[in-house]
Coordinates of N, CA and C in Angstrom, one line a residue:
M1296 N 1.0 6.5 -10.2 CA 1.7 6.6 -9.0 C 2.3 5.2 -8.8
E1297 N 3.5 5.2 -8.3 CA 4.2 3.9 -8.1 C 5.0 4.0 -6.7
G1298 N 5.0 2.9 -6.0 CA 5.7 2.9 -4.8 C 6.1 1.5 -4.4
T1299 N 6.7 1.3 -3.3 CA 7.3 0.1 -2.8 C 6.6 -0.3 -1.4
I1300 N 6.2 -1.6 -1.3 CA 5.6 -2.0 0.0 C 6.7 -1.8 1.0
Y1301 N 6.3 -1.1 2.1 CA 7.3 -0.8 3.2 C 7.0 -1.5 4.5
H1302 N 5.7 -1.4 4.9 CA 5.2 -2.0 6.1 C 4.1 -3.0 5.8
T1303 N 4.0 -4.1 6.5 CA 2.9 -5.0 6.3 C 2.3 -5.4 7.6
N1304 N 1.0 -5.4 7.7 CA 0.3 -5.9 8.9 C -0.7 -7.0 8.4
T1305 N -0.2 -8.2 8.3 CA -1.0 -9.2 7.7 C -2.3 -9.5 8.6
A1306 N -2.2 -9.3 9.9 CA -3.3 -9.6 10.7 C -4.5 -8.7 10.3
G1307 N -4.3 -7.4 10.0 CA -5.3 -6.5 9.6 C -5.3 -6.2 8.2
A1308 N -4.4 -6.9 7.4 CA -4.2 -6.7 6.0 C -4.0 -5.2 5.7
L1309 N -3.3 -4.5 6.5 CA -2.9 -3.1 6.3 C -1.5 -3.0 5.8
Y1310 N -1.3 -2.2 4.8 CA 0.1 -2.0 4.2 C 0.4 -0.6 4.0
S1311 N 1.7 -0.3 4.0 CA 2.1 1.1 3.6 C 2.9 0.9 2.4
L1312 N 2.7 1.9 1.5 CA 3.4 2.0 0.2 C 4.2 3.2 0.2
Y1313 N 5.6 3.1 0.2 CA 6.5 4.2 0.2 C 6.4 4.8 -1.2
I1314 N 6.0 6.1 -1.3 CA 5.9 6.8 -2.5 C 7.2 7.6 -2.8
T1315 N 7.5 8.6 -2.0 CA 8.7 9.4 -2.2 C 8.8 10.4 -1.1
D1316 N 10.0 10.9 -0.8 CA 10.2 11.9 0.2 C 9.5 11.7 1.5
G1317 N 9.4 10.5 2.0 CA 8.8 10.2 3.3 C 7.3 10.2 3.3
I1318 N 6.7 10.1 2.1 CA 5.3 10.0 1.9 C 4.9 8.6 1.8
F1319 N 3.9 8.1 2.6 CA 3.4 6.7 2.5 C 1.9 6.7 2.2
L1320 N 1.5 5.8 1.4 CA 0.1 5.6 1.2 C -0.3 4.3 2.0
I1321 N -1.3 4.5 2.8 CA -1.8 3.3 3.6 C -3.0 2.7 2.9
F1322 N -3.0 1.4 2.7 CA -4.1 0.7 2.1 C -4.4 -0.6 2.7
E1323 N -5.6 -1.0 2.5 CA -6.1 -2.3 3.0 C -6.5 -3.2 1.8
L1324 N -6.2 -4.5 1.8 CA -6.6 -5.4 0.7 C -8.0 -5.7 0.7
I1325 N -8.6 -5.7 -0.5 CA -10.0 -6.2 -0.7 C -9.9 -7.6 -1.2
D1326 N -9.0 -7.9 -2.2 CA -8.8 -9.2 -2.7 C -7.9 -10.0 -1.8
N1327 N -7.9 -11.3 -2.0 CA -6.9 -12.2 -1.3 C -5.7 -12.1 -2.2
C1328 N -4.6 -11.6 -1.7 CA -3.4 -11.4 -2.5 C -2.2 -11.4 -1.5
N1329 N -1.1 -12.1 -2.0 CA 0.1 -12.1 -1.2 C 1.0 -10.9 -1.6
L1330 N 1.3 -10.1 -0.7 CA 2.2 -9.0 -0.9 C 3.4 -9.1 0.0
S1331 N 4.5 -8.7 -0.5 CA 5.8 -8.8 0.3 C 6.4 -7.5 0.4
K1332 N 7.1 -7.2 1.5 CA 7.9 -6.0 1.6 C 8.9 -5.9 0.4
G1333 N 8.9 -4.8 -0.2 CA 9.8 -4.6 -1.4 C 9.1 -4.7 -2.7
D1334 N 7.9 -5.3 -2.7 CA 7.1 -5.4 -4.0 C 6.9 -4.0 -4.5
I1335 N 7.0 -3.8 -5.8 CA 6.7 -2.5 -6.5 C 5.2 -2.6 -7.0
I1336 N 4.5 -1.5 -6.5 CA 3.0 -1.4 -6.8 C 2.7 -0.2 -7.6
K1337 N 1.9 -0.3 -8.6 CA 1.5 0.8 -9.4 C -0.1 1.0 -9.3
T1338 N -0.5 2.3 -9.4 CA -1.9 2.6 -9.5 C -2.0 3.9 -10.3
S1339 N -3.2 4.0 -11.0 CA -3.5 5.2 -11.7 C -4.5 6.0 -10.9
A1340 N -4.9 5.6 -9.7 CA -5.9 6.2 -8.9 C -5.5 7.7 -8.6
Q1341 N -6.5 8.5 -8.6 CA -6.2 9.9 -8.3 C -6.6 10.3 -6.9
G1342 N -7.3 9.4 -6.2 CA -7.7 9.7 -4.8 C -7.8 8.5 -4.0
L1343 N -8.4 8.6 -2.8 CA -8.6 7.5 -1.9 C -9.9 6.7 -2.2
G1344 N -10.0 5.6 -1.6 CA -11.2 4.7 -1.9 C -10.8 3.4 -2.5
D1345 N -11.8 2.7 -3.1 CA -11.6 1.4 -3.8 C -10.9 1.7 -5.1
V1346 N -9.8 0.9 -5.3 CA -9.1 1.1 -6.6 C -8.5 -0.3 -7.0
L1347 N -8.0 -0.3 -8.2 CA -7.2 -1.5 -8.7 C -5.8 -1.1 -8.6
L1348 N -5.0 -2.0 -8.0 CA -3.5 -1.8 -7.9 C -2.9 -2.9 -8.8
Y1349 N -1.7 -2.7 -9.2 CA -0.9 -3.7 -10.0 C 0.4 -3.9 -9.3
N1350 N 0.7 -5.2 -9.0 CA 2.0 -5.6 -8.4 C 3.0 -5.9 -9.6
V1351 N 3.9 -4.9 -9.9 CA 4.8 -5.0 -10.9 C 5.8 -6.2 -10.7
S1352 N 6.1 -6.5 -9.4 CA 7.0 -7.6 -9.0 C 6.5 -8.9 -9.4
T1353 N 5.1 -9.1 -9.3 CA 4.5 -10.4 -9.6 C 3.7 -10.5 -10.8
G1354 N 3.4 -9.3 -11.4 CA 2.5 -9.2 -12.5 C 1.0 -9.5 -12.3
I1355 N 0.6 -9.2 -11.0 CA -0.8 -9.5 -10.6 C -1.5 -8.2 -10.2
G1356 N -2.7 -8.1 -10.7 CA -3.6 -7.0 -10.3 C -4.4 -7.4 -9.2
F1357 N -4.9 -6.4 -8.4 CA -5.7 -6.7 -7.2 C -6.5 -5.5 -6.8
E1358 N -7.5 -5.7 -6.0 CA -8.3 -4.6 -5.5 C -7.9 -4.2 -4.1
A1359 N -7.9 -2.9 -3.8 CA -7.6 -2.5 -2.5 C -8.4 -1.2 -2.1
Y1360 N -8.4 -0.9 -0.9 CA -9.0 0.4 -0.4 C -7.9 1.3 0.0
L1361 N -7.7 2.4 -0.7 CA -6.7 3.4 -0.3 C -7.3 4.2 0.8
D1362 N -6.6 4.1 2.0 CA -7.2 4.7 3.2 C -6.6 6.1 3.5
N1363 N -5.3 6.3 3.4 CA -4.8 7.5 3.9 C -3.4 7.8 3.3
F1364 N -2.9 9.0 3.2 CA -1.6 9.4 3.0 C -1.0 9.9 4.3
V1365 N 0.2 9.5 4.7 CA 0.9 10.0 5.9 C 2.3 10.4 5.5
V1366 N 2.9 11.3 6.3 CA 4.3 11.7 6.1 C 5.1 11.2 7.3
G1367 N 6.1 10.4 7.0 CA 7.1 9.9 8.0 C 6.8 8.5 8.3
E1368 N 7.9 7.8 8.5 CA 7.9 6.3 8.8 C 7.1 6.0 10.1
S1369 N 7.3 6.8 11.1 CA 6.7 6.5 12.4 C 5.1 6.6 12.3
F1370 N 4.7 7.6 11.5 CA 3.2 7.7 11.2 C 2.7 6.6 10.4
A1371 N 3.5 6.1 9.5 CA 3.1 4.9 8.6 C 3.0 3.7 9.5
K1372 N 4.0 3.5 10.4 CA 3.9 2.3 11.3 C 2.7 2.4 12.2
K1373 N 2.4 3.6 12.7 CA 1.2 3.7 13.6 C -0.1 3.5 12.8
A1374 N -0.2 4.0 11.5 CA -1.3 3.8 10.7 C -1.5 2.3 10.4
C1375 N -0.5 1.6 10.3 CA -0.5 0.1 10.0 C -0.7 -0.7 11.3
Q1376 N -0.8 0.0 12.4 CA -1.0 -0.7 13.7 C 0.2 -1.6 14.0
L1377 N 1.4 -1.2 13.8 CA 2.6 -2.0 14.1 C 3.1 -1.7 15.4

């Protein structure tokens, strides 16, 4: 799975990853890692929970907790507490 960082909430370290067709993956960082809106992120995870993600834009891998899938930008904003 691959997507683009769309929303960032650095206070709570919550992010949304735009996948396709209005589908967003909400995740929380476990590692200390700098992510920016527009970064391309890859994962081979098949479900939610603790996973390794890879930032294609920077070439750095990191741990995250995949929290939820939501449909629609307004739901992604709400899930990221924006």
